[in-house]
Amino acid sequence: MNVSRGFTGRARVHHPGLPPGQYDAGDDWPVLSAEVTPELAPADWTFRIDGLVEQPRTWTWEEAHTLPASAYEGAIHCVTSWSKFGVRFGGVSLDAFLDVVRPHGSATHAVAYSHTGYTTNLPLADLAGGRAWIAWEYDGEPLPSEHGGPARLLVPHLYFWKSAKWIAGLRLLDHDEPGFWEQNGYHARGNPWEEQRYAGD
Amino acid sequence: MTETSTHPAFTPPTRFAVPGRIVVNNRTAGMWQTATLTEIRRETPRASTFRFKVPKWAGHLPGQHLMLRLTAEDGYAAQRHYSIASAPDDSGHIELTLDHVEGGEVSGWFHSVAEPGDEVEVRGPLSGFFAWPGDRPALLIGAGSGVVPLMSMVRHHRARGLPVPLRMLVSARSPEELIYARELGAETTPVFTRSAPEGVPVARMAAAHVAPLLAEQPPGGWEAYVCGSNAFAEHASRLLVAGGQPVDRIRIERFG
């Protein structure tokens, strides 16, 4: 252990919800997208799932809103070390979309992509089973564009770069393909509880 | 990350606006190493530069950042991402310029406790997205300590005598709060938002500041690098887009 002389750090609050190396950002919600925030109206937003599925499908804003509403309340964790607690997102469980397209048994991974062309890769298992959403509300209000509105992917059990803003679609694959940050040195899965920040962690 | 040629890589319908500039060395990015503080220089009332000896530093490109970790006696550790301020060189040293953040446990230690000889840990350099290899004409726009990674580019440009054009537009509250003020040269236009020297207007960064730079497009066009708070980054990137800068030639590093 390499102690830095005289460093005490903030008060030790036992916080079972805080993954290793993270701190509670409180009310802050930093924005860290690398591209210009797009001007994307709900009417121009679409969401598509294709690749290794029985029935590829594109949803419009209106069509997506006919699926059963689902909410996430809990924490989100950013790889830059902040975590945010008590967030409330509203949208639709990704399971509702996957049930329509019916993934092939051979599908193991997905590349999520944005209307800006941003990409991130995820194991399909992380997108199913009630752990992922297409979210368009935050705290009961429309999701702000700088936070990915009109709609973003939400996979709160992984570092937040996996929760692609301005989500445009998922391509289901039988192998893993690194997305934007993953090609820039970030971890393929990004589990905050195992501190999978960078490739090799 | 062992993609092989047996699978053609998936390409989304929209090509990502701003692909990474360089390939990051995952081995050096993954290794924590000791950095020894050798010098502290006051830049402004709120910001100081901290110089470190990092004997095994793998080298970086201007615009890259690192992760820095402080560990307490009881094992508690705090880590933060910081942009690298120094230009790449082979001195075995790197520099960071840190704002004293109100209540910040890491920046607070640096500004209140740290002395030459103290040791911290770093891993990096990280991320190739905001890196500038010195190849394309660079239009740099920053505010506050957002000037830090941009200064690494300015210093690199000077140190190597690079032929590509480079211009910087930097916003600060006042001349006293303009980081690196003594080092800035003809390449830089400062914008002061609260108080300015005599004869210089007090202004928020506006289209009028950006327009003259966008009007003098160098061959191949500007690659724009924007760094600052999210509010500033949103504002500056909108000015660039409105001024005709292609959206796929704007790279943004936001604090957070």
PDB file of N, CA, C and O in Angstrom, chain B residues 110-165:
ATOM      1  N   PHE B 110      -3.867  18.363  -2.352  1.00  0.00           N
ATOM      2  CA  PHE B 110      -2.807  18.977  -3.166  1.00  0.00           C
ATOM      3  C   PHE B 110      -2.571  20.427  -2.783  1.00  0.00           C
ATOM      4  O   PHE B 110      -1.432  20.878  -2.715  1.00  0.00           O
ATOM      5  N   HIS B 111      -3.631  21.159  -2.533  1.00  0.00           N
ATOM      6  CA  HIS B 111      -3.477  22.594  -2.294  1.00  0.00           C
ATOM      7  C   HIS B 111      -3.146  22.922  -0.838  1.00  0.00           C
ATOM      8  O   HIS B 111      -2.660  24.018  -0.557  1.00  0.00           O
ATOM      9  N   SER B 112      -3.422  21.993   0.092  1.00  0.00           N
ATOM     10  CA  SER B 112      -3.224  22.311   1.513  1.00  0.00           C
ATOM     11  C   SER B 112      -2.101  21.510   2.173  1.00  0.00           C
ATOM     12  O   SER B 112      -1.526  21.957   3.150  1.00  0.00           O
ATOM     13  N   VAL B 113      -1.827  20.334   1.680  1.00  0.00           N
ATOM     14  CA  VAL B 113      -0.908  19.426   2.375  1.00  0.00           C
ATOM     15  C   VAL B 113       0.351  19.148   1.555  1.00  0.00           C
ATOM     16  O   VAL B 113       1.458  19.127   2.082  1.00  0.00           O
ATOM     17  N   ALA B 114       0.185  18.942   0.264  1.00  0.00           N
ATOM     18  CA  ALA B 114       1.270  18.398  -0.566  1.00  0.00           C
ATOM     19  C   ALA B 114       2.519  19.267  -0.573  1.00  0.00           C
ATOM     20  O   ALA B 114       2.435  20.502  -0.596  1.00  0.00           O
ATOM     21  N   GLU B 115       3.675  18.610  -0.555  1.00  0.00           N
ATOM     22  CA  GLU B 115       4.984  19.268  -0.650  1.00  0.00           C
ATOM     23  C   GLU B 115       5.869  18.433  -1.558  1.00  0.00           C
ATOM     24  O   GLU B 115       5.660  17.221  -1.685  1.00  0.00           O
ATOM     25  N   PRO B 116       6.879  19.051  -2.143  1.00  0.00           N
ATOM     26  CA  PRO B 116       7.837  18.270  -2.925  1.00  0.00           C
ATOM     27  C   PRO B 116       8.379  17.097  -2.094  1.00  0.00           C
ATOM     28  O   PRO B 116       8.641  17.255  -0.904  1.00  0.00           O
ATOM     29  N   GLY B 117       8.483  15.949  -2.729  1.00  0.00           N
ATOM     30  CA  GLY B 117       8.912  14.741  -2.039  1.00  0.00           C
ATOM     31  C   GLY B 117       7.755  13.805  -1.743  1.00  0.00           C
ATOM     32  O   GLY B 117       7.953  12.606  -1.551  1.00  0.00           O
ATOM     33  N   ASP B 118       6.546  14.333  -1.710  1.00  0.00           N
ATOM     34  CA  ASP B 118       5.377  13.482  -1.453  1.00  0.00           C
ATOM     35  C   ASP B 118       5.123  12.552  -2.631  1.00  0.00           C
ATOM     36  O   ASP B 118       5.422  12.885  -3.785  1.00  0.00           O
ATOM     37  N   GLU B 119       4.554  11.392  -2.297  1.00  0.00           N
ATOM     38  CA  GLU B 119       4.291  10.392  -3.339  1.00  0.00           C
ATOM     39  C   GLU B 119       2.800  10.143  -3.512  1.00  0.00           C
ATOM     40  O   GLU B 119       2.055  10.051  -2.534  1.00  0.00           O
ATOM     41  N   VAL B 120       2.405  10.024  -4.772  1.00  0.00           N
ATOM     42  CA  VAL B 120       1.038   9.636  -5.118  1.00  0.00           C
ATOM     43  C   VAL B 120       1.159   8.504  -6.136  1.00  0.00           C
ATOM     44  O   VAL B 120       2.266   8.098  -6.480  1.00  0.00           O
ATOM     45  N   GLU B 121       0.021   7.984  -6.594  1.00  0.00           N
ATOM     46  CA  GLU B 121       0.071   6.964  -7.638  1.00  0.00           C
ATOM     47  C   GLU B 121      -0.709   7.434  -8.867  1.00  0.00           C
ATOM     48  O   GLU B 121      -1.738   8.102  -8.736  1.00  0.00           O
ATOM     49  N   VAL B 122      -0.196   7.058 -10.023  1.00  0.00           N
ATOM     50  CA  VAL B 122      -0.883   7.397 -11.277  1.00  0.00           C
ATOM     51  C   VAL B 122      -0.938   6.167 -12.183  1.00  0.00           C
ATOM     52  O   VAL B 122      -0.108   5.257 -12.067  1.00  0.00           O
ATOM     53  N   ARG B 123      -1.942   6.143 -13.047  1.00  0.00           N
ATOM     54  CA  ARG B 123      -1.974   5.160 -14.137  1.00  0.00           C
ATOM     55  C   ARG B 123      -2.366   5.900 -15.406  1.00  0.00           C
ATOM     56  O   ARG B 123      -3.228   6.769 -15.402  1.00  0.00           O
ATOM     57  N   GLY B 124      -1.698   5.527 -16.477  1.00  0.00           N
ATOM     58  CA  GLY B 124      -2.010   6.215 -17.721  1.00  0.00           C
ATOM     59  C   GLY B 124      -0.815   6.233 -18.654  1.00  0.00           C
ATOM     60  O   GLY B 124       0.186   5.577 -18.356  1.00  0.00           O
ATOM     61  N   PRO B 125      -0.879   6.978 -19.745  1.00  0.00           N
ATOM     62  CA  PRO B 125      -1.969   7.876 -20.116  1.00  0.00           C
ATOM     63  C   PRO B 125      -3.210   7.110 -20.569  1.00  0.00           C
ATOM     64  O   PRO B 125      -3.109   5.973 -21.022  1.00  0.00           O
ATOM     65  N   LEU B 126      -4.363   7.755 -20.457  1.00  0.00           N
ATOM     66  CA  LEU B 126      -5.633   7.127 -20.769  1.00  0.00           C
ATOM     67  C   LEU B 126      -6.331   7.847 -21.919  1.00  0.00           C
ATOM     68  O   LEU B 126      -6.191   9.048 -22.071  1.00  0.00           O
ATOM     69  N   SER B 127      -7.098   7.071 -22.673  1.00  0.00           N
ATOM     70  CA  SER B 127      -8.032   7.570 -23.670  1.00  0.00           C
ATOM     71  C   SER B 127      -7.370   8.289 -24.852  1.00  0.00           C
ATOM     72  O   SER B 127      -6.618   9.239 -24.676  1.00  0.00           O
ATOM     73  N   GLY B 128      -7.683   7.808 -26.034  1.00  0.00           N
ATOM     74  CA  GLY B 128      -7.112   8.421 -27.223  1.00  0.00           C
ATOM     75  C   GLY B 128      -8.031   9.406 -27.903  1.00  0.00           C
ATOM     76  O   GLY B 128      -7.676  10.027 -28.897  1.00  0.00           O
ATOM     77  N   PHE B 129      -9.212   9.599 -27.326  1.00  0.00           N
ATOM     78  CA  PHE B 129     -10.237  10.358 -28.023  1.00  0.00           C
ATOM     79  C   PHE B 129      -9.923  11.858 -28.143  1.00  0.00           C
ATOM     80  O   PHE B 129     -10.147  12.478 -29.180  1.00  0.00           O
ATOM     81  N   PHE B 130      -9.393  12.438 -27.065  1.00  0.00           N
ATOM     82  CA  PHE B 130      -9.138  13.881 -27.050  1.00  0.00           C
ATOM     83  C   PHE B 130      -7.680  14.182 -27.401  1.00  0.00           C
ATOM     84  O   PHE B 130      -7.226  15.316 -27.347  1.00  0.00           O
ATOM     85  N   ALA B 131      -6.938  13.142 -27.761  1.00  0.00           N
ATOM     86  CA  ALA B 131      -5.516  13.316 -28.049  1.00  0.00           C
ATOM     87  C   ALA B 131      -5.324  14.093 -29.354  1.00  0.00           C
ATOM     88  O   ALA B 131      -6.117  13.984 -30.286  1.00  0.00           O
ATOM     89  N   TRP B 132      -4.264  14.883 -29.382  1.00  0.00           N
ATOM     90  CA  TRP B 132      -3.888  15.609 -30.600  1.00  0.00           C
ATOM     91  C   TRP B 132      -2.452  15.224 -30.951  1.00  0.00           C
ATOM     92  O   TRP B 132      -1.510  15.660 -30.285  1.00  0.00           O
ATOM     93  N   PRO B 133      -2.279  14.412 -31.985  1.00  0.00           N
ATOM     94  CA  PRO B 133      -0.917  13.995 -32.334  1.00  0.00           C
ATOM     95  C   PRO B 133      -0.098  15.098 -32.996  1.00  0.00           C
ATOM     96  O   PRO B 133       1.068  14.894 -33.301  1.00  0.00           O
ATOM     97  N   GLY B 134      -0.699  16.256 -33.253  1.00  0.00           N
ATOM     98  CA  GLY B 134       0.046  17.345 -33.879  1.00  0.00           C
ATOM     99  C   GLY B 134      -0.011  17.298 -35.383  1.00  0.00           C
ATOM    100  O   GLY B 134       0.778  17.966 -36.064  1.00  0.00           O
ATOM    101  N   ASP B 135      -0.946  16.499 -35.900  1.00  0.00           N
ATOM    102  CA  ASP B 135      -1.005  16.316 -37.344  1.00  0.00           C
ATOM    103  C   ASP B 135      -2.001  17.245 -38.033  1.00  0.00           C
ATOM    104  O   ASP B 135      -1.752  17.737 -39.121  1.00  0.00           O
ATOM    105  N   ARG B 136      -3.141  17.514 -37.400  1.00  0.00           N
ATOM    106  CA  ARG B 136      -4.180  18.325 -38.051  1.00  0.00           C
ATOM    107  C   ARG B 136      -4.206  19.733 -37.460  1.00  0.00           C
ATOM    108  O   ARG B 136      -3.906  19.919 -36.290  1.00  0.00           O
ATOM    109  N   PRO B 137      -4.611  20.730 -38.265  1.00  0.00           N
ATOM    110  CA  PRO B 137      -4.786  22.077 -37.722  1.00  0.00           C
ATOM    111  C   PRO B 137      -5.731  22.031 -36.530  1.00  0.00           C
ATOM    112  O   PRO B 137      -6.770  21.377 -36.590  1.00  0.00           O
ATOM    113  N   ALA B 138      -5.349  22.690 -35.447  1.00  0.00           N
ATOM    114  CA  ALA B 138      -6.101  22.559 -34.197  1.00  0.00           C
ATOM    115  C   ALA B 138      -6.691  23.890 -33.771  1.00  0.00           C
ATOM    116  O   ALA B 138      -5.978  24.888 -33.649  1.00  0.00           O
ATOM    117  N   LEU B 139      -8.002  23.873 -33.529  1.00  0.00           N
ATOM    118  CA  LEU B 139      -8.720  25.026 -32.999  1.00  0.00           C
ATOM    119  C   LEU B 139      -9.142  24.664 -31.579  1.00  0.00           C
ATOM    120  O   LEU B 139      -9.957  23.774 -31.380  1.00  0.00           O
ATOM    121  N   LEU B 140      -8.532  25.315 -30.592  1.00  0.00           N
ATOM    122  CA  LEU B 140      -8.705  24.924 -29.194  1.00  0.00           C
ATOM    123  C   LEU B 140      -9.583  25.938 -28.479  1.00  0.00           C
ATOM    124  O   LEU B 140      -9.323  27.143 -28.543  1.00  0.00           O
ATOM    125  N   ILE B 141     -10.621  25.457 -27.805  1.00  0.00           N
ATOM    126  CA  ILE B 141     -11.521  26.356 -27.093  1.00  0.00           C
ATOM    127  C   ILE B 141     -11.720  25.823 -25.678  1.00  0.00           C
ATOM    128  O   ILE B 141     -12.186  24.700 -25.487  1.00  0.00           O
ATOM    129  N   GLY B 142     -11.347  26.642 -24.685  1.00  0.00           N
ATOM    130  CA  GLY B 142     -11.446  26.187 -23.304  1.00  0.00           C
ATOM    131  C   GLY B 142     -11.921  27.281 -22.382  1.00  0.00           C
ATOM    132  O   GLY B 142     -11.919  28.465 -22.733  1.00  0.00           O
ATOM    133  N   ALA B 143     -12.328  26.865 -21.195  1.00  0.00           N
ATOM    134  CA  ALA B 143     -12.722  27.822 -20.159  1.00  0.00           C
ATOM    135  C   ALA B 143     -12.205  27.334 -18.819  1.00  0.00           C
ATOM    136  O   ALA B 143     -12.218  26.133 -18.537  1.00  0.00           O
ATOM    137  N   GLY B 144     -11.745  28.273 -17.991  1.00  0.00           N
ATOM    138  CA  GLY B 144     -11.252  27.902 -16.669  1.00  0.00           C
ATOM    139  C   GLY B 144     -10.115  26.907 -16.780  1.00  0.00           C
ATOM    140  O   GLY B 144      -9.222  27.050 -17.618  1.00  0.00           O
ATOM    141  N   SER B 145     -10.169  25.849 -15.958  1.00  0.00           N
ATOM    142  CA  SER B 145      -9.106  24.850 -16.032  1.00  0.00           C
ATOM    143  C   SER B 145      -9.269  23.940 -17.249  1.00  0.00           C
ATOM    144  O   SER B 145      -8.462  23.031 -17.451  1.00  0.00           O
ATOM    145  N   GLY B 146     -10.277  24.192 -18.069  1.00  0.00           N
ATOM    146  CA  GLY B 146     -10.397  23.501 -19.356  1.00  0.00           C
ATOM    147  C   GLY B 146      -9.238  23.822 -20.288  1.00  0.00           C
ATOM    148  O   GLY B 146      -9.025  23.154 -21.291  1.00  0.00           O
ATOM    149  N   VAL B 147      -8.465  24.831 -19.935  1.00  0.00           N
ATOM    150  CA  VAL B 147      -7.300  25.184 -20.748  1.00  0.00           C
ATOM    151  C   VAL B 147      -6.162  24.165 -20.561  1.00  0.00           C
ATOM    152  O   VAL B 147      -5.244  24.100 -21.380  1.00  0.00           O
ATOM    153  N   VAL B 148      -6.236  23.356 -19.511  1.00  0.00           N
ATOM    154  CA  VAL B 148      -5.093  22.493 -19.164  1.00  0.00           C
ATOM    155  C   VAL B 148      -4.695  21.520 -20.287  1.00  0.00           C
ATOM    156  O   VAL B 148      -3.547  21.550 -20.749  1.00  0.00           O
ATOM    157  N   PRO B 149      -5.608  20.660 -20.774  1.00  0.00           N
ATOM    158  CA  PRO B 149      -5.173  19.756 -21.848  1.00  0.00           C
ATOM    159  C   PRO B 149      -4.842  20.502 -23.142  1.00  0.00           C
ATOM    160  O   PRO B 149      -4.020  20.051 -23.934  1.00  0.00           O
ATOM    161  N   LEU B 150      -5.486  21.671 -23.327  1.00  0.00           N
ATOM    162  CA  LEU B 150      -5.219  22.470 -24.527  1.00  0.00           C
ATOM    163  C   LEU B 150      -3.806  23.051 -24.464  1.00  0.00           C
ATOM    164  O   LEU B 150      -3.128  23.179 -25.481  1.00  0.00           O
ATOM    165  N   MET B 151      -3.368  23.406 -23.229  1.00  0.00           N
ATOM    166  CA  MET B 151      -2.023  23.968 -23.072  1.00  0.00           C
ATOM    167  C   MET B 151      -0.967  22.921 -23.414  1.00  0.00           C
ATOM    168  O   MET B 151       0.104  23.265 -23.948  1.00  0.00           O
ATOM    169  N   SER B 152      -1.264  21.662 -23.120  1.00  0.00           N
ATOM    170  CA  SER B 152      -0.339  20.597 -23.511  1.00  0.00           C
ATOM    171  C   SER B 152      -0.154  20.606 -25.031  1.00  0.00           C
ATOM    172  O   SER B 152       0.950  20.406 -25.545  1.00  0.00           O
ATOM    173  N   MET B 153      -1.246  20.897 -25.750  1.00  0.00           N
ATOM    174  CA  MET B 153      -1.177  20.958 -27.218  1.00  0.00           C
ATOM    175  C   MET B 153      -0.370  22.181 -27.669  1.00  0.00           C
ATOM    176  O   MET B 153       0.475  22.078 -28.563  1.00  0.00           O
ATOM    177  N   VAL B 154      -0.635  23.328 -27.028  1.00  0.00           N
ATOM    178  CA  VAL B 154       0.095  24.560 -27.383  1.00  0.00           C
ATOM    179  C   VAL B 154       1.597  24.363 -27.146  1.00  0.00           C
ATOM    180  O   VAL B 154       2.432  24.714 -27.984  1.00  0.00           O
ATOM    181  N   ARG B 155       1.925  23.787 -25.991  1.00  0.00           N
ATOM    182  CA  ARG B 155       3.336  23.577 -25.653  1.00  0.00           C
ATOM    183  C   ARG B 155       4.000  22.598 -26.618  1.00  0.00           C
ATOM    184  O   ARG B 155       5.157  22.792 -27.017  1.00  0.00           O
ATOM    185  N   HIS B 156       3.255  21.559 -26.981  1.00  0.00           N
ATOM    186  CA  HIS B 156       3.777  20.569 -27.932  1.00  0.00           C
ATOM    187  C   HIS B 156       4.034  21.227 -29.295  1.00  0.00           C
ATOM    188  O   HIS B 156       5.059  21.015 -29.927  1.00  0.00           O
ATOM    189  N   HIS B 157       3.069  22.039 -29.706  1.00  0.00           N
ATOM    190  CA  HIS B 157       3.156  22.750 -30.981  1.00  0.00           C
ATOM    191  C   HIS B 157       4.415  23.615 -31.023  1.00  0.00           C
ATOM    192  O   HIS B 157       5.156  23.630 -32.004  1.00  0.00           O
ATOM    193  N   ARG B 158       4.665  24.317 -29.910  1.00  0.00           N
ATOM    194  CA  ARG B 158       5.851  25.184 -29.829  1.00  0.00           C
ATOM    195  C   ARG B 158       7.139  24.387 -29.756  1.00  0.00           C
ATOM    196  O   ARG B 158       8.113  24.686 -30.456  1.00  0.00           O
ATOM    197  N   ALA B 159       7.127  23.391 -28.859  1.00  0.00           N
ATOM    198  CA  ALA B 159       8.368  22.654 -28.596  1.00  0.00           C
ATOM    199  C   ALA B 159       8.870  21.949 -29.861  1.00  0.00           C
ATOM    200  O   ALA B 159      10.078  21.845 -30.075  1.00  0.00           O
ATOM    201  N   ARG B 160       7.923  21.474 -30.665  1.00  0.00           N
ATOM    202  CA  ARG B 160       8.329  20.746 -31.871  1.00  0.00           C
ATOM    203  C   ARG B 160       8.386  21.647 -33.100  1.00  0.00           C
ATOM    204  O   ARG B 160       8.748  21.186 -34.171  1.00  0.00           O
ATOM    205  N   GLY B 161       7.966  22.893 -32.941  1.00  0.00           N
ATOM    206  CA  GLY B 161       7.915  23.784 -34.094  1.00  0.00           C
ATOM    207  C   GLY B 161       7.026  23.227 -35.198  1.00  0.00           C
ATOM    208  O   GLY B 161       7.385  23.259 -36.377  1.00  0.00           O
ATOM    209  N   LEU B 162       5.860  22.706 -34.799  1.00  0.00           N
ATOM    210  CA  LEU B 162       4.992  22.030 -35.771  1.00  0.00           C
ATOM    211  C   LEU B 162       4.464  23.017 -36.806  1.00  0.00           C
ATOM    212  O   LEU B 162       4.100  24.147 -36.466  1.00  0.00           O
ATOM    213  N   PRO B 163       4.397  22.586 -38.055  1.00  0.00           N
ATOM    214  CA  PRO B 163       3.959  23.497 -39.119  1.00  0.00           C
ATOM    215  C   PRO B 163       2.443  23.686 -39.203  1.00  0.00           C
ATOM    216  O   PRO B 163       1.994  24.662 -39.806  1.00  0.00           O
ATOM    217  N   VAL B 164       1.639  22.789 -38.608  1.00  0.00           N
ATOM    218  CA  VAL B 164       0.181  22.941 -38.752  1.00  0.00           C
ATOM    219  C   VAL B 164      -0.298  24.128 -37.929  1.00  0.00           C
ATOM    220  O   VAL B 164       0.223  24.402 -36.851  1.00  0.00           O
ATOM    221  N   PRO B 165      -1.316  24.863 -38.437  1.00  0.00           N
ATOM    222  CA  PRO B 165      -1.844  25.996 -37.680  1.00  0.00           C
ATOM    223  C   PRO B 165      -2.472  25.543 -36.359  1.00  0.00           C
ATOM    224  O   PRO B 165      -3.020  24.443 -36.273  1.00  0.00           O
TER     225      PRO B 165
END
